[in-house]
Short mmCIF file of C-alpha atoms in Angstrom, two decimals:
data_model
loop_
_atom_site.label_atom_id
_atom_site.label_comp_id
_atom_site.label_asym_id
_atom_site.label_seq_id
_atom_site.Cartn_x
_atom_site.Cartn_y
_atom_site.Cartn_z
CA UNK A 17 10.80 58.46 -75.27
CA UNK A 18 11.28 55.44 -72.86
CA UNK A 19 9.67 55.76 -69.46
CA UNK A 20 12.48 54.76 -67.09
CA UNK A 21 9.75 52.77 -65.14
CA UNK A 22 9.69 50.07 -67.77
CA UNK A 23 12.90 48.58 -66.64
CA UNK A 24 11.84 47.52 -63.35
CA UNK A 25 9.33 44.49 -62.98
CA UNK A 26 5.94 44.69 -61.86
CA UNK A 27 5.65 43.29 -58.99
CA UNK A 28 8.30 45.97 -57.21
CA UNK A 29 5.86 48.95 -58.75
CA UNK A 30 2.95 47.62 -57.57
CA UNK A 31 4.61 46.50 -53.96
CA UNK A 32 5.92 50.19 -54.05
CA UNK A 33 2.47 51.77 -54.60
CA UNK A 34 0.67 49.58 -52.02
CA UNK A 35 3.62 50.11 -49.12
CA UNK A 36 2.69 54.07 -49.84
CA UNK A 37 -1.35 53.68 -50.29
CA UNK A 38 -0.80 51.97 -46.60
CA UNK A 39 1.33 54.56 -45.19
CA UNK A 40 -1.10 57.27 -46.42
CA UNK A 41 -3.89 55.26 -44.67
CA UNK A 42 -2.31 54.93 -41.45
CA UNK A 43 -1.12 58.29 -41.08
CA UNK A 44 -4.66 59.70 -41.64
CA UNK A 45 -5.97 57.05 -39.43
CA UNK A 46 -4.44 58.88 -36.56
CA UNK A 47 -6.19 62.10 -34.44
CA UNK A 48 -4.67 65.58 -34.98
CA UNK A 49 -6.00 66.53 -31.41
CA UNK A 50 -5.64 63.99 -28.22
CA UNK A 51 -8.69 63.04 -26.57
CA UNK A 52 -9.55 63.80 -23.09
CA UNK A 53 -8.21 61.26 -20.69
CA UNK A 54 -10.62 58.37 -20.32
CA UNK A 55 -12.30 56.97 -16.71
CA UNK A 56 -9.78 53.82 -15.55
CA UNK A 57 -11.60 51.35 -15.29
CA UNK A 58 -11.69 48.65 -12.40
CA UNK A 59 -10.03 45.62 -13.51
CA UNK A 60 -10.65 42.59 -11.35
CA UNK A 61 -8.38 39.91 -11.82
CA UNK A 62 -9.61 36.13 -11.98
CA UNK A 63 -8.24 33.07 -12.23
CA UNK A 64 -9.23 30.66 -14.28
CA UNK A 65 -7.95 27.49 -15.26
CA UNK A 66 -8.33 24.36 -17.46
CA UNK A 67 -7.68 21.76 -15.41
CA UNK A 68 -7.75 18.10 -17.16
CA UNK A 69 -9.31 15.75 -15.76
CA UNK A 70 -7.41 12.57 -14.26
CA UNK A 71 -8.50 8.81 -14.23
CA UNK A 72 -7.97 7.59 -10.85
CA UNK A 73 -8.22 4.21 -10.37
CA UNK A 74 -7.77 1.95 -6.71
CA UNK A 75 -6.85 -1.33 -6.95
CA UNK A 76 -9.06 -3.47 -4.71
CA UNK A 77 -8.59 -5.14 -2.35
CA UNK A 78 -11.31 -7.87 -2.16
CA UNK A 79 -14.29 -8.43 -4.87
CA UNK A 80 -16.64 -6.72 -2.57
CA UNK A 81 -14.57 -3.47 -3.20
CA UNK A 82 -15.07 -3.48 -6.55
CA UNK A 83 -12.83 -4.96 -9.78
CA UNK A 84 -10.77 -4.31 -12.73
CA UNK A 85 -12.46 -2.55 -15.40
CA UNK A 86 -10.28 -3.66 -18.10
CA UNK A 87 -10.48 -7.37 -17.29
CA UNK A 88 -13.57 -7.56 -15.39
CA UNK A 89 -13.81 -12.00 -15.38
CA UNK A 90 -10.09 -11.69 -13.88
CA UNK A 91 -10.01 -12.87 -10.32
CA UNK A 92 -6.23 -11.81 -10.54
CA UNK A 93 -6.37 -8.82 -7.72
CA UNK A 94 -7.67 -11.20 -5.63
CA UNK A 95 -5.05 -14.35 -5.28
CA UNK A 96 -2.30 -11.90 -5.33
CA UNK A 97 -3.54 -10.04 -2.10
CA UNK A 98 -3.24 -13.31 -0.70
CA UNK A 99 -0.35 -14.57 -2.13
CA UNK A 100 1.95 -12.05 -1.04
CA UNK A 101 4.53 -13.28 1.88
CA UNK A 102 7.43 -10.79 2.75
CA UNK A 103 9.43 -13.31 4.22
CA UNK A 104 10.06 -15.71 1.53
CA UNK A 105 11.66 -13.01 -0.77
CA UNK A 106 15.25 -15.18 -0.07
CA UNK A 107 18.58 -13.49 -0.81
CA UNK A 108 20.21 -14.81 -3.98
CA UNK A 109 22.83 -17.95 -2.39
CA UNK A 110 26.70 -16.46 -4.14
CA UNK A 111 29.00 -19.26 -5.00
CA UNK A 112 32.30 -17.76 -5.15
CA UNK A 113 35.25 -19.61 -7.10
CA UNK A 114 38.82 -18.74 -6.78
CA UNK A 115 39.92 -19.30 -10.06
CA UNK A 116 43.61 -18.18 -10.57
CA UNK A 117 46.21 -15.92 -9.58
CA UNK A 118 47.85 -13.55 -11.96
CA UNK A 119 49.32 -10.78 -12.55
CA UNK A 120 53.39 -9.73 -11.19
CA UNK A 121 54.61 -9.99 -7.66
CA UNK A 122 54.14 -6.42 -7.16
CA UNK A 123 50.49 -6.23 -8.67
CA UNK A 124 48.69 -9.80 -7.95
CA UNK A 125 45.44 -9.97 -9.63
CA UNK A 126 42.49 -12.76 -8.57
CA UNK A 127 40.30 -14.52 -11.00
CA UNK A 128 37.26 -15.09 -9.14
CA UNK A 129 34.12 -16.32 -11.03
CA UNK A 130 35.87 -15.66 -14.17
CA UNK A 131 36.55 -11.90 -13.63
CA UNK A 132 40.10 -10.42 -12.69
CA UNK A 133 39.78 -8.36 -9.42
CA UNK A 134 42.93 -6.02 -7.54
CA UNK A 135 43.15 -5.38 -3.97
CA UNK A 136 40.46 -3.19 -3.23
CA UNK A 137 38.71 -3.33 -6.56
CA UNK A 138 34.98 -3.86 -6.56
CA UNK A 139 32.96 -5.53 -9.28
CA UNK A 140 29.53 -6.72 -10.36
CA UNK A 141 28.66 -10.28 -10.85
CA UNK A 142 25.36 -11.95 -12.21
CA UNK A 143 23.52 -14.01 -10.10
CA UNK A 144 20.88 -16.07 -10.98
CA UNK A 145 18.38 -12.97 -12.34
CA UNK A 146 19.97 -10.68 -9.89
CA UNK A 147 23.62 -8.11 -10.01
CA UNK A 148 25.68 -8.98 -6.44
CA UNK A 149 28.73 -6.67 -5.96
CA UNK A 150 31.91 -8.17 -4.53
CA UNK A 151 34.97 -6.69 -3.59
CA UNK A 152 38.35 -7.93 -3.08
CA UNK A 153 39.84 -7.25 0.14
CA UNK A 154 43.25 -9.10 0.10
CA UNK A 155 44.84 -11.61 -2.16
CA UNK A 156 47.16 -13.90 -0.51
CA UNK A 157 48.69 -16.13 -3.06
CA UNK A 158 46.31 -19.56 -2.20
CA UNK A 159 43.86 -17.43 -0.74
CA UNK A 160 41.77 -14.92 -1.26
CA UNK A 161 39.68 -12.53 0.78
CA UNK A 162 36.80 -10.73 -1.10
CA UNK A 163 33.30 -9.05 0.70
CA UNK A 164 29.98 -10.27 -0.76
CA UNK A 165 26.07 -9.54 0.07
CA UNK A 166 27.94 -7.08 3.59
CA UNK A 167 29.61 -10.53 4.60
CA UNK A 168 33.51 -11.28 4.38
CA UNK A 169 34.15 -14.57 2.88
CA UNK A 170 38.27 -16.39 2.03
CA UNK A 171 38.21 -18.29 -0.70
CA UNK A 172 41.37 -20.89 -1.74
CA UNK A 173 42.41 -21.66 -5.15
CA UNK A 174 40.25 -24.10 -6.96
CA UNK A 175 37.60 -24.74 -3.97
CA UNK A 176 33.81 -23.01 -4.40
CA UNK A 177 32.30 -21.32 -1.03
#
């Protein structure tokens, strides 16, 4: 006679028989009686913690302070402590051209510097290696007022301020 445990695999008997072999273990594993309540223990808490350690490096001021560890024959630090003037950081000079006028009667539109502009509409333009924002105040047909660098300037068509 067939067993009817020859039509399952393997690998589920012997999965079967280990899950139950465990069970078995566990449950004798465990006390029948409770044990008398153990002494708590004092726990003191402390803190620890792994800190990493940070590279600080000062830049200094003169050679006698010290120099640059990663180009030590540089004399860099030292001219540009020297070189440094505040004042002759110069505002970028804006030449503003009136282009054109277009746009309806209704809705007049300025061309200044080669970018259209509406009453009150505000753009960026590029200056030399810097952004200036302008902003068109009033367009008057000829003439055109826009705001520039917190100064009001009116330009007329086909002259550069």
């Amino acid at each position: 006679m067939k067993s009817p445990f020859r039509s399952l695999p393997r690998n589920l008997v012997a999965a079967l028989l280990i899950a139950g072999s465990c069970t078995g273990l566990t449950l004798a594993a465990v006390p029948a009686t409770a044990p008398a309540p153990a002494k708590r223990a004092v726990i003191i808490p402390t803190l620890t913690t792994n800190s990493v350690p940070r590279s600080v490096f000062i830049i200094p001021k003169k050679e006698a302070d010290g120099r640059d560890p990663f180009f030590p024959k540089s004399d860099r630090l030292s001219k540009a402590g020297a070189a440094k003037n505040p004042v002759a950081a110069k505002m970028p000079t804006l030449t503003l051209v009136y282009n054109g006028l277009s746009g309806t009667a209704d809705h007049q539109l300025a061309i200044i510097n080669g970018r259209t502009l509406a009453e009150g509409e505000e753009t960026e333009l590029t200056v030399g290696n810097s952004r200036v924002k302008i902003r068109c105040i009033e367009i008057k047909g000829e003439t055109v007022i826009v705001e520039a660098l917190g100064e009001r300037r009116e330009l007329r068509l086909g002259s550069g301020k």
